[in-house]
Short mmCIF file of C-alpha atoms and ligand atoms in Angstrom, two decimals:
data_model
loop_
_atom_site.label_atom_id
_atom_site.label_comp_id
_atom_site.label_asym_id
_atom_site.label_seq_id
_atom_site.Cartn_x
_atom_site.Cartn_y
_atom_site.Cartn_z
CA MET A 1 -53.30 46.25 -70.28
CA THR A 2 -54.53 47.13 -73.87
CA SER A 3 -55.38 50.68 -74.49
CA PRO A 4 -56.06 52.33 -77.95
CA PRO A 5 -52.93 53.83 -79.49
CA GLY A 6 -52.10 57.21 -78.33
CA THR A 7 -54.00 56.85 -75.00
CA PRO A 8 -51.53 57.67 -72.17
CA THR A 9 -51.13 54.54 -69.89
CA PRO A 10 -53.15 55.38 -66.71
CA LEU A 11 -51.16 55.53 -63.43
CA PRO A 12 -51.70 52.63 -61.25
CA PRO A 13 -54.10 53.77 -58.62
CA LEU A 14 -53.42 54.46 -54.81
CA ALA A 15 -54.54 52.49 -52.00
CA GLY A 16 -55.56 55.49 -49.89
CA GLY A 17 -57.02 58.89 -50.82
CA PRO A 18 -60.70 59.47 -51.94
CA GLY A 19 -60.37 56.69 -54.88
CA GLY A 20 -58.72 54.24 -52.68
CA ALA A 21 -61.39 52.00 -51.49
CA ASP A 22 -62.87 51.82 -55.11
CA ALA A 23 -59.59 50.91 -56.45
CA LEU A 24 -59.03 48.30 -53.82
CA ARG A 25 -62.28 46.46 -53.90
CA PRO A 26 -61.85 44.73 -57.51
CA LEU A 27 -58.02 44.03 -56.75
CA ILE A 28 -59.11 42.36 -53.25
CA ASP A 29 -61.69 40.17 -55.20
CA THR A 30 -58.64 39.04 -57.36
CA VAL A 31 -56.62 38.38 -54.33
CA LEU A 32 -59.42 36.38 -52.66
CA GLY A 33 -59.94 34.33 -55.76
CA ALA A 34 -56.29 33.49 -55.87
CA LEU A 35 -56.24 32.60 -52.25
CA ARG A 36 -58.99 30.27 -52.99
CA THR A 37 -57.50 28.61 -56.25
CA GLY A 38 -54.00 28.33 -54.53
CA ALA A 39 -55.34 26.60 -51.62
CA GLU A 40 -57.26 24.27 -53.71
CA GLU A 41 -53.98 23.53 -55.65
CA ARG A 42 -52.06 22.76 -52.51
CA GLY A 43 -54.80 20.68 -51.13
CA GLY A 44 -53.09 20.18 -47.70
CA PRO A 45 -51.07 21.90 -45.02
CA LEU A 46 -48.19 22.43 -47.13
CA PRO A 47 -47.10 21.72 -50.85
CA ALA A 48 -46.01 18.44 -51.63
CA GLY A 49 -42.74 17.81 -53.27
CA GLY A 50 -40.05 19.55 -51.12
CA PRO A 51 -37.92 22.60 -51.66
CA GLU A 52 -36.90 21.85 -55.33
CA THR A 53 -40.34 21.19 -56.53
CA VAL A 54 -41.72 24.32 -54.84
CA THR A 55 -38.88 26.55 -56.04
CA ALA A 56 -39.24 25.14 -59.67
CA ARG A 57 -42.88 25.88 -59.54
CA VAL A 58 -42.29 29.49 -58.21
CA LEU A 59 -39.68 29.93 -60.90
CA ALA A 60 -42.15 28.65 -63.61
CA ALA A 61 -45.06 30.75 -62.59
CA LEU A 62 -43.04 33.98 -62.12
CA GLY A 63 -40.50 33.88 -64.89
CA ASP A 64 -39.08 37.24 -64.89
CA VAL A 65 -39.56 39.10 -61.70
CA LEU A 66 -38.90 42.42 -63.14
CA PRO A 67 -40.21 42.27 -66.73
CA THR A 68 -39.66 45.21 -69.20
CA HIS A 69 -43.42 45.71 -69.55
CA GLY A 70 -45.79 45.15 -66.83
CA THR A 71 -48.50 42.56 -66.91
CA GLY A 72 -50.98 44.85 -64.99
CA ASP A 73 -52.53 44.73 -61.43
CA HIS A 74 -54.97 41.73 -61.92
CA GLU A 75 -52.52 39.44 -63.56
CA ALA A 76 -49.63 40.19 -61.17
CA LEU A 77 -51.83 39.68 -58.09
CA ARG A 78 -53.40 36.50 -59.48
CA THR A 79 -49.90 34.89 -60.44
CA LEU A 80 -48.14 35.96 -57.25
CA VAL A 81 -50.79 35.30 -54.71
CA HIS A 82 -51.88 32.16 -56.46
CA THR A 83 -48.38 30.73 -56.26
CA LEU A 84 -47.66 31.94 -52.81
CA THR A 85 -50.71 30.23 -51.65
CA ALA A 86 -50.27 27.04 -53.57
CA GLY A 87 -46.76 26.78 -51.82
CA ALA A 88 -47.67 27.98 -48.29
CA ALA A 89 -47.36 25.97 -45.05
CA ASP A 90 -50.87 27.10 -44.07
CA PRO A 91 -51.14 27.36 -40.31
CA ALA A 92 -55.14 27.34 -40.70
CA ASP A 93 -54.73 23.80 -41.61
CA PRO A 94 -55.00 21.77 -38.37
CA LEU A 95 -52.08 19.46 -39.54
CA CYS A 96 -49.71 22.30 -39.83
CA ALA A 97 -48.61 22.40 -36.21
CA ALA A 98 -44.91 22.48 -36.02
CA HIS A 99 -44.13 25.97 -34.64
CA LEU A 100 -45.50 28.85 -32.77
CA HIS A 101 -47.01 29.91 -35.98
CA CYS A 102 -50.43 30.88 -35.62
CA PRO A 103 -53.41 31.01 -37.94
CA PRO A 104 -54.36 34.59 -38.09
CA LEU A 105 -57.99 35.69 -37.53
CA ALA A 106 -59.98 36.96 -40.45
CA VAL A 107 -60.84 40.39 -38.54
CA ALA A 108 -56.97 40.84 -37.77
CA ALA A 109 -56.22 40.29 -41.48
CA ALA A 110 -58.92 42.62 -42.66
CA ALA A 111 -57.67 45.35 -40.20
CA ASP A 112 -54.25 44.89 -41.52
CA LEU A 113 -55.29 45.81 -44.79
CA ALA A 114 -56.35 49.21 -43.59
CA ALA A 115 -52.89 49.60 -42.11
CA SER A 116 -51.47 48.92 -45.36
CA ALA A 117 -53.79 51.29 -47.23
CA LEU A 118 -53.21 54.20 -44.92
CA ASN A 119 -49.59 53.39 -44.18
CA PRO A 120 -49.26 55.28 -41.10
CA SER A 121 -45.64 55.34 -39.62
CA LEU A 122 -45.22 55.38 -35.99
CA ASP A 123 -42.02 57.44 -35.92
CA SER A 124 -43.70 60.76 -35.66
CA TRP A 125 -47.14 62.08 -34.82
CA ASP A 126 -47.46 63.88 -38.11
CA GLN A 127 -47.42 60.51 -40.02
CA ALA A 128 -49.82 58.87 -37.51
CA PRO A 129 -52.00 61.05 -35.58
CA ALA A 130 -54.75 58.52 -34.79
CA ALA A 131 -52.61 55.47 -35.25
CA SER A 132 -50.17 56.69 -32.30
CA ALA A 133 -53.04 57.37 -30.03
CA VAL A 134 -54.49 53.68 -30.80
CA GLU A 135 -51.05 52.46 -29.95
CA ALA A 136 -50.74 54.30 -26.78
CA LEU A 137 -54.22 53.16 -25.44
CA LEU A 138 -53.44 49.59 -26.46
CA THR A 139 -50.04 49.29 -25.03
CA ARG A 140 -51.14 50.95 -21.79
CA THR A 141 -54.24 48.71 -21.74
CA LEU A 142 -52.40 45.37 -22.46
CA ALA A 143 -49.48 46.36 -20.04
CA ALA A 144 -52.13 46.87 -17.38
CA GLU A 145 -53.42 43.45 -17.92
CA PHE A 146 -50.03 42.14 -16.40
CA TYR A 147 -48.85 44.90 -13.93
CA ASP A 148 -51.20 46.25 -11.27
CA THR A 149 -49.22 49.46 -11.26
CA PRO A 150 -50.30 53.04 -12.05
CA ARG A 151 -47.93 53.69 -14.83
CA ALA A 152 -47.54 50.18 -16.67
CA ASP A 153 -46.57 50.45 -20.32
CA ALA A 154 -45.59 48.37 -23.30
CA LEU A 155 -43.63 48.83 -26.42
CA VAL A 156 -44.73 47.36 -29.75
CA THR A 157 -42.06 45.00 -31.19
CA THR A 158 -41.64 42.69 -34.26
CA GLY A 159 -41.90 39.84 -31.97
CA GLY A 160 -40.30 38.10 -28.97
CA THR A 161 -36.77 38.35 -30.45
CA GLU A 162 -37.00 42.15 -30.49
CA ALA A 163 -38.82 42.34 -27.22
CA ASN A 164 -35.93 40.36 -25.55
CA GLN A 165 -33.36 42.53 -27.20
CA LEU A 166 -34.99 45.64 -25.70
CA ALA A 167 -35.40 43.90 -22.27
CA LEU A 168 -31.73 43.20 -22.18
CA LEU A 169 -30.86 46.72 -23.55
CA LEU A 170 -32.95 48.32 -20.93
CA ALA A 171 -31.26 46.19 -18.12
CA ARG A 172 -27.81 47.14 -19.54
CA GLU A 173 -28.62 50.71 -19.31
CA ARG A 174 -29.91 50.28 -15.74
CA HIS A 175 -26.81 48.45 -14.54
CA GLY A 176 -24.04 48.99 -17.16
CA PRO A 177 -22.08 46.86 -19.55
CA ARG A 178 -20.93 44.25 -16.89
CA LEU A 179 -24.47 42.89 -16.59
CA THR A 180 -24.43 39.07 -16.46
CA VAL A 181 -27.54 37.51 -18.12
CA LEU A 182 -28.54 34.07 -16.36
CA HIS A 183 -30.86 31.91 -18.24
CA GLY A 184 -31.76 28.11 -18.54
CA THR A 185 -30.88 26.12 -21.36
CA ASN A 186 -34.58 26.08 -22.09
CA ALA A 187 -34.69 29.75 -22.96
CA HIS A 188 -35.13 31.16 -26.34
CA HIS A 189 -32.03 31.39 -28.50
CA SER A 190 -32.53 35.20 -28.67
CA VAL A 191 -31.74 35.72 -25.04
CA PRO A 192 -27.97 34.78 -25.22
CA ARG A 193 -28.05 36.20 -28.82
CA SER A 194 -29.06 39.53 -27.55
CA ALA A 195 -26.46 39.40 -24.67
CA TRP A 196 -23.91 38.99 -27.63
CA LEU A 197 -25.43 41.60 -29.81
CA LEU A 198 -25.32 44.31 -26.87
CA GLY A 199 -21.77 43.38 -26.04
CA LEU A 200 -22.55 42.04 -22.42
CA PRO A 201 -20.48 39.28 -21.00
CA PRO A 202 -21.48 35.91 -22.39
CA ALA A 203 -24.78 34.87 -21.02
CA ILE A 204 -24.71 32.00 -18.54
CA ALA A 205 -26.76 29.03 -19.37
CA LEU A 206 -27.94 26.94 -16.68
CA PRO A 207 -28.87 23.25 -17.38
CA THR A 208 -32.68 22.38 -17.24
CA PRO A 209 -32.72 18.78 -17.24
CA THR A 210 -36.39 18.86 -16.27
CA GLY A 211 -37.24 21.45 -18.92
CA THR A 212 -37.57 24.21 -16.60
CA LEU A 213 -35.23 26.41 -14.37
CA ASP A 214 -34.54 24.80 -11.02
CA PRO A 215 -34.65 27.69 -8.26
CA ASP A 216 -31.72 25.90 -6.41
CA ARG A 217 -29.65 26.02 -9.36
CA VAL A 218 -30.36 29.66 -9.90
CA ALA A 219 -29.70 30.52 -6.26
CA GLU A 220 -26.30 28.89 -6.50
CA ALA A 221 -25.44 30.66 -9.76
CA LEU A 222 -26.81 34.09 -8.10
CA THR A 223 -24.46 33.42 -5.11
CA ARG A 224 -21.42 32.78 -7.45
CA THR A 225 -22.05 35.66 -9.87
CA THR A 226 -20.37 38.85 -8.94
CA GLY A 227 -21.81 42.15 -10.27
CA PRO A 228 -25.15 42.89 -11.61
CA VAL A 229 -27.42 40.08 -12.91
CA LEU A 230 -30.70 39.87 -14.85
CA VAL A 231 -32.38 36.29 -14.57
CA ALA A 232 -34.24 35.73 -17.78
CA ALA A 233 -37.05 33.18 -17.11
CA THR A 234 -39.36 31.62 -19.47
CA ALA A 235 -43.15 31.40 -19.43
CA GLY A 236 -43.94 28.84 -22.32
CA THR A 237 -40.73 27.39 -23.54
CA THR A 238 -40.50 27.16 -27.32
CA ASP A 239 -39.65 23.41 -27.30
CA ALA A 240 -42.11 22.18 -24.78
CA GLY A 241 -44.42 24.83 -23.63
CA LEU A 242 -43.06 24.80 -20.09
CA ILE A 243 -43.26 27.57 -17.50
CA ASP A 244 -40.42 28.12 -15.39
CA PRO A 245 -41.19 28.55 -11.52
CA LEU A 246 -42.07 32.31 -11.70
CA GLY A 247 -42.87 33.01 -8.07
CA PRO A 248 -39.70 31.18 -6.45
CA LEU A 249 -37.42 32.72 -9.30
CA ALA A 250 -38.93 36.39 -8.48
CA ASP A 251 -38.19 35.60 -4.85
CA LEU A 252 -34.65 34.65 -5.49
CA CYS A 253 -33.95 37.68 -7.66
CA HIS A 254 -35.44 39.99 -4.92
CA GLN A 255 -33.23 38.38 -2.35
CA HIS A 256 -30.16 38.72 -4.34
CA GLY A 257 -30.87 42.13 -5.81
CA ALA A 258 -31.00 40.69 -9.40
CA ASP A 259 -33.53 41.93 -11.94
CA LEU A 260 -36.05 39.47 -13.47
CA HIS A 261 -36.91 39.45 -17.12
CA ILE A 262 -39.73 36.89 -18.13
CA ASP A 263 -39.94 35.88 -21.71
CA ALA A 264 -43.71 35.19 -21.83
CA ALA A 265 -43.88 35.13 -25.70
CA TYR A 266 -45.86 32.00 -25.69
CA GLY A 267 -47.51 31.73 -22.35
CA GLY A 268 -48.09 35.33 -21.34
CA LEU A 269 -51.82 35.52 -22.86
CA LEU A 270 -52.84 32.60 -20.46
CA ALA A 271 -53.24 35.46 -18.11
CA LEU A 272 -56.40 36.42 -20.06
CA SER A 273 -58.08 33.22 -19.32
CA PRO A 274 -59.54 32.41 -15.94
CA ARG A 275 -59.15 28.71 -16.59
CA HIS A 276 -55.39 28.85 -17.22
CA ARG A 277 -54.15 32.23 -15.57
CA THR A 278 -52.77 30.38 -12.27
CA LYS A 279 -50.19 28.76 -14.45
CA VAL A 280 -48.64 32.05 -15.06
CA GLU A 281 -48.94 33.64 -11.72
CA GLY A 282 -45.91 35.82 -10.84
CA LEU A 283 -45.69 37.47 -14.34
CA SER A 284 -46.21 40.81 -12.68
CA ARG A 285 -42.99 40.41 -10.58
CA ALA A 286 -40.81 40.87 -13.57
CA HIS A 287 -39.04 44.07 -14.51
CA SER A 288 -39.73 43.49 -18.26
CA LEU A 289 -42.08 40.89 -19.94
CA THR A 290 -42.08 39.76 -23.32
CA LEU A 291 -45.44 39.05 -25.17
CA ASP A 292 -46.26 37.82 -28.53
CA LEU A 293 -49.67 38.25 -29.96
CA HIS A 294 -48.63 36.44 -33.06
CA LYS A 295 -48.90 33.27 -31.12
CA LEU A 296 -51.65 32.73 -28.72
CA GLY A 297 -53.28 35.95 -29.99
CA TRP A 298 -53.90 34.83 -33.66
CA GLN A 299 -52.48 38.04 -35.31
CA PRO A 300 -50.82 38.33 -38.65
CA VAL A 301 -46.95 38.73 -38.00
CA ALA A 302 -45.83 40.89 -36.62
CA ALA A 303 -47.43 41.65 -33.23
CA GLY A 304 -44.93 41.48 -30.22
CA LEU A 305 -44.74 43.63 -27.04
CA LEU A 306 -42.47 44.43 -24.32
CA ALA A 307 -44.16 45.28 -21.19
CA VAL A 308 -42.79 47.24 -18.15
CA PRO A 309 -44.39 48.05 -14.73
CA ASP A 310 -43.37 51.71 -15.16
CA THR A 311 -43.13 53.94 -18.30
CA ALA A 312 -40.06 55.48 -16.69
CA LEU A 313 -38.13 52.15 -17.21
CA LEU A 314 -38.34 52.99 -20.94
CA ALA A 315 -36.50 56.29 -20.54
CA PRO A 316 -33.26 54.80 -21.97
CA LEU A 317 -34.76 54.64 -25.39
CA ALA A 318 -35.31 58.40 -25.54
CA HIS A 319 -33.76 59.85 -28.75
CA GLN A 320 -33.70 63.07 -30.74
CA ALA A 321 -33.83 63.46 -34.43
CA ASP A 322 -34.77 67.04 -35.33
CA TYR A 323 -37.11 66.21 -38.44
CA LEU A 324 -39.05 63.79 -36.30
CA ASN A 325 -39.14 65.27 -32.64
CA ALA A 326 -37.60 68.80 -32.54
CA THR A 327 -37.67 70.10 -28.84
CA ASP A 328 -40.05 72.91 -29.75
CA ASP A 329 -42.51 70.54 -31.35
CA THR A 330 -42.48 68.37 -28.43
CA GLU A 331 -42.80 71.35 -26.10
CA ALA A 332 -45.71 72.58 -28.01
CA GLY A 333 -47.61 69.18 -27.54
CA LEU A 334 -46.66 67.06 -30.43
CA PRO A 335 -46.18 63.47 -29.08
CA ASP A 336 -42.61 62.19 -29.18
CA LEU A 337 -42.65 58.66 -30.52
CA LEU A 338 -39.04 58.12 -31.37
CA GLY A 339 -38.45 56.60 -27.84
CA ARG A 340 -41.00 53.89 -28.33
CA SER A 341 -38.91 51.74 -30.58
CA LEU A 342 -35.23 51.32 -32.03
CA ARG A 343 -36.92 51.34 -35.44
CA THR A 344 -37.64 54.57 -37.09
CA THR A 345 -40.31 53.77 -40.00
CA ARG A 346 -42.82 51.45 -38.08
CA ARG A 347 -46.07 49.68 -39.24
CA PRO A 348 -49.33 50.26 -36.98
CA ASP A 349 -49.43 46.72 -35.65
CA ALA A 350 -51.53 48.17 -32.82
CA LEU A 351 -54.54 48.40 -35.26
CA LYS A 352 -55.12 44.69 -35.86
CA ILE A 353 -54.64 43.90 -32.14
CA ALA A 354 -56.83 46.67 -30.90
CA THR A 355 -59.47 45.64 -33.64
CA THR A 356 -59.12 41.82 -32.50
CA LEU A 357 -59.58 42.84 -28.86
CA ARG A 358 -62.61 44.94 -29.36
CA SER A 359 -64.04 42.24 -31.68
CA LEU A 360 -63.59 39.33 -29.34
CA GLY A 361 -63.54 40.95 -26.06
CA ARG A 362 -61.54 39.44 -23.09
CA ASP A 363 -63.93 36.47 -22.86
CA GLY A 364 -63.75 35.79 -26.71
CA LEU A 365 -60.01 35.61 -26.65
CA ALA A 366 -60.06 33.55 -23.36
CA HIS A 367 -62.44 31.24 -25.27
CA LEU A 368 -59.90 30.71 -27.96
CA ILE A 369 -57.05 30.29 -25.56
CA ASP A 370 -59.05 27.48 -23.49
CA LEU A 371 -60.16 25.77 -26.92
CA THR A 372 -56.58 25.68 -28.13
CA CYS A 373 -55.27 24.16 -24.72
CA ALA A 374 -58.13 21.71 -24.73
CA ALA A 375 -57.11 20.45 -28.27
CA ALA A 376 -53.62 19.88 -27.11
CA HIS A 377 -54.90 17.83 -24.08
CA ARG A 378 -57.19 15.79 -26.26
CA LEU A 379 -54.32 15.08 -28.46
CA ALA A 380 -52.24 14.01 -25.51
CA GLU A 381 -55.03 11.72 -24.32
CA LEU A 382 -55.42 9.91 -27.70
CA LEU A 383 -51.56 9.54 -28.02
CA ASP A 384 -51.40 8.26 -24.53
CA ALA A 385 -54.19 5.87 -25.07
CA HIS A 386 -52.81 4.44 -28.32
CA PRO A 387 -50.47 1.59 -28.25
CA GLY A 388 -48.28 2.84 -31.20
CA PHE A 389 -47.18 6.05 -29.44
CA GLU A 390 -45.23 7.28 -26.50
CA LEU A 391 -46.35 10.60 -24.81
CA HIS A 392 -43.61 12.61 -23.21
CA ALA A 393 -45.95 14.59 -20.87
CA PRO A 394 -49.31 16.20 -20.55
CA PRO A 395 -49.05 19.67 -22.16
CA THR A 396 -48.94 22.62 -19.89
CA ILE A 397 -50.10 25.13 -22.65
CA SER A 398 -50.66 23.63 -26.17
CA THR A 399 -47.32 21.70 -27.00
CA VAL A 400 -47.43 18.15 -27.24
CA LEU A 401 -44.17 15.97 -27.51
CA PHE A 402 -44.42 12.23 -28.62
CA ARG A 403 -42.99 9.50 -30.43
CA PRO A 404 -44.42 6.52 -32.47
CA THR A 405 -43.04 3.26 -31.01
CA PRO A 406 -40.69 1.70 -31.71
CA THR A 407 -38.51 4.06 -33.40
CA ASP A 408 -35.07 5.67 -32.93
CA ASP A 409 -33.90 9.24 -33.25
CA ASP A 410 -32.82 9.04 -36.83
CA GLN A 411 -36.08 7.32 -37.98
CA LEU A 412 -38.00 9.98 -36.21
CA ALA A 413 -36.09 12.89 -37.73
CA ALA A 414 -36.66 11.02 -41.24
CA LEU A 415 -40.27 10.52 -40.60
CA ARG A 416 -40.73 14.29 -39.80
CA ARG A 417 -38.92 15.17 -43.20
CA THR A 418 -41.13 12.38 -45.11
CA LEU A 419 -44.21 14.19 -43.90
CA LEU A 420 -42.97 17.62 -44.99
CA LEU A 421 -41.86 16.46 -48.29
CA ASP A 422 -45.13 14.67 -49.17
CA GLY A 423 -47.09 17.64 -47.88
CA SER A 424 -49.31 15.68 -45.48
CA ALA A 425 -48.32 17.27 -42.12
CA VAL A 426 -45.98 19.87 -40.64
CA LEU A 427 -44.75 18.77 -37.18
CA GLY A 428 -41.79 20.15 -35.13
CA ARG A 429 -38.89 18.38 -33.48
CA ALA A 430 -37.77 18.92 -30.01
CA THR A 431 -35.06 17.15 -27.69
CA ALA A 432 -36.25 16.28 -24.29
CA GLY A 433 -34.65 13.87 -21.61
CA GLY A 434 -31.83 13.13 -24.19
CA ARG A 435 -34.20 11.81 -26.83
CA LEU A 436 -35.67 13.47 -30.07
CA TRP A 437 -39.57 13.84 -29.99
CA LEU A 438 -42.19 14.83 -32.64
CA LYS A 439 -43.73 18.15 -31.52
CA ALA A 440 -47.20 19.27 -32.22
CA THR A 441 -47.77 22.99 -31.51
CA LEU A 442 -51.36 23.46 -31.42
CA LEU A 443 -52.40 27.09 -32.03
CA ASN A 444 -55.45 26.47 -34.10
CA PRO A 445 -58.70 26.89 -32.02
CA HIS A 446 -60.81 25.28 -34.86
CA THR A 447 -58.77 22.09 -34.42
CA THR A 448 -61.49 19.20 -33.99
CA GLN A 449 -61.39 15.72 -32.52
CA ARG A 450 -61.37 14.40 -36.19
CA ASP A 451 -58.49 16.50 -37.26
CA LEU A 452 -56.56 14.93 -34.22
CA GLN A 453 -57.64 11.47 -35.11
CA ALA A 454 -56.49 12.22 -38.68
CA LEU A 455 -52.89 13.00 -37.56
CA LEU A 456 -52.89 9.82 -35.45
CA THR A 457 -53.90 7.77 -38.43
CA LEU A 458 -51.32 9.46 -40.62
CA LEU A 459 -48.58 8.67 -38.09
CA ALA A 460 -49.64 5.46 -36.58
CA PRO A 461 -46.86 2.94 -37.25
CA THR A 462 -49.08 0.51 -39.09
CA PRO A 463 -48.16 -1.37 -42.22
CA SER A 464 -50.66 0.81 -44.38
CA ARG A 465 -48.43 3.92 -43.94
CA LYS A 466 -45.24 2.09 -44.97
CA ALA A 467 -46.90 0.26 -47.76
CA ALA A 468 -48.23 3.51 -49.40
CA PRO A 469 -45.65 6.35 -49.33
CA THR A 470 -46.81 7.43 -52.66
CA ASP A 471 -50.48 8.66 -52.36
CA ASP A 472 -52.24 10.92 -54.87
CA ARG A 473 -50.85 14.04 -53.20
CA ALA A 474 -47.17 12.72 -53.66
CA ALA A 475 -47.98 11.65 -57.19
CA ARG A 476 -49.42 15.05 -58.00
CA SER A 477 -46.17 16.75 -56.87
CA THR A 478 -44.14 14.99 -59.53
CA PRO A 479 -43.58 17.57 -62.21
C1 PLP B 501 -41.47 32.63 -30.34
C2 PLP B 501 -40.65 32.90 -29.22
C3 PLP B 501 -39.76 34.06 -29.14
C4 PLP B 501 -39.40 34.73 -30.38
O1 PLP B 501 -40.42 35.53 -30.83
P1 PLP B 501 -40.40 35.99 -32.41
O2 PLP B 501 -41.73 36.50 -32.51
O3 PLP B 501 -40.08 34.83 -33.16
O4 PLP B 501 -39.36 36.90 -32.59
C5 PLP B 501 -39.00 34.32 -27.98
N1 PLP B 501 -39.23 33.56 -26.82
C6 PLP B 501 -40.08 32.56 -26.81
C7 PLP B 501 -40.32 31.82 -25.71
C8 PLP B 501 -40.67 32.13 -27.95
O5 PLP B 501 -41.70 31.16 -27.88
#
């Protein structure tokens, strides 16, 4: 910024207030330009060259992160956003398919900009009058999609991990600190970790050699275990996208007086698709339900939920801090928000979710889910038909495990890293049936047959791949 001598430096503009929109507009232009140039520089699903190259580039571009004199808004945005984009693993690229890492919808990202500009905080009504009302409507509406009960409710969380923690906390408050958590080895790591965090007895992990919980094994464990039990089942395992037998597990829990939590972070949203909803029948029988809209919901992080059949089940979270929810304020009608989270300051993540639901509608969202599952099935068919690959199993949701043949586990792990380092594809890894597999977690509804073919071509164990490890992308990465 250069101003005539003697002119006071203008204060940086605010995002909100009467001048906010006009101040933001040119800055957003700069951001969008940098998103474009950064993506052009990257030219693929992730930056070529691996951690050292990327870190060196970030260092070179940023130099001093806290300079004595600032560079001004546009330069800072251009440099940081360009650098971040050039070095991003972009889930909007069809070959970026390792994790449950979704490409956010443009509409959701645009709504999130308003959340940042207005900065409502969901810990008291006087910081979030409309935002708290939007959140209350959204959580009740989404909970009612899963629970056919009059007072179904949900809490907004930072994701599946926080939702699982809250589920175990609520179960501990119902049953006391001797609660045993039973889960499969297929469960998300946050389930046993939450038991540890909450000071519960170590969670019991039941073997899941087929990938899902075996009701007979659970029945046996329930018979053996004394004291209160919470069974944590999974609808959409992180490794393979498999769904535990929810109905039989709910029956068993009912017979044995155990509580049931279902971690449906990945698979829960299938309930919105008429084509796929039968796969997750039984979700409504859980005492609590983890959902994640930053997976099959295409939200920017964070967008998790913990749903319960009755809002009264959330009572243990009630908490008081006079400056946020004084009794007389609450009695006078100001909504008490502090019992809606363990966090205090909290972003209005409900805004982007509610905007997306309104924009797409139930059928629009179901269409995206159906397209994504269909792409995974198509990939599985292509792999199965190709002599150079072994398919582990047809996908249940949108995760495909496969191996090039012939290969061993070490070669497979090395292949995955090679793809990461040359920036050509982001694939995950998973162990199933005692062997290592490559994992494609498809979450991009725009993925086409050509994209899937491109992935096969990249991986096909032909001499061409082995003969040409240094294509132009790899060459470009050399500093
Ligand atoms: C992704 C996932 C989680 C964790 O969710 P975060 O949003 O990463 O905290 C929990 N459980 C399952 C089954 C998941 O797939």
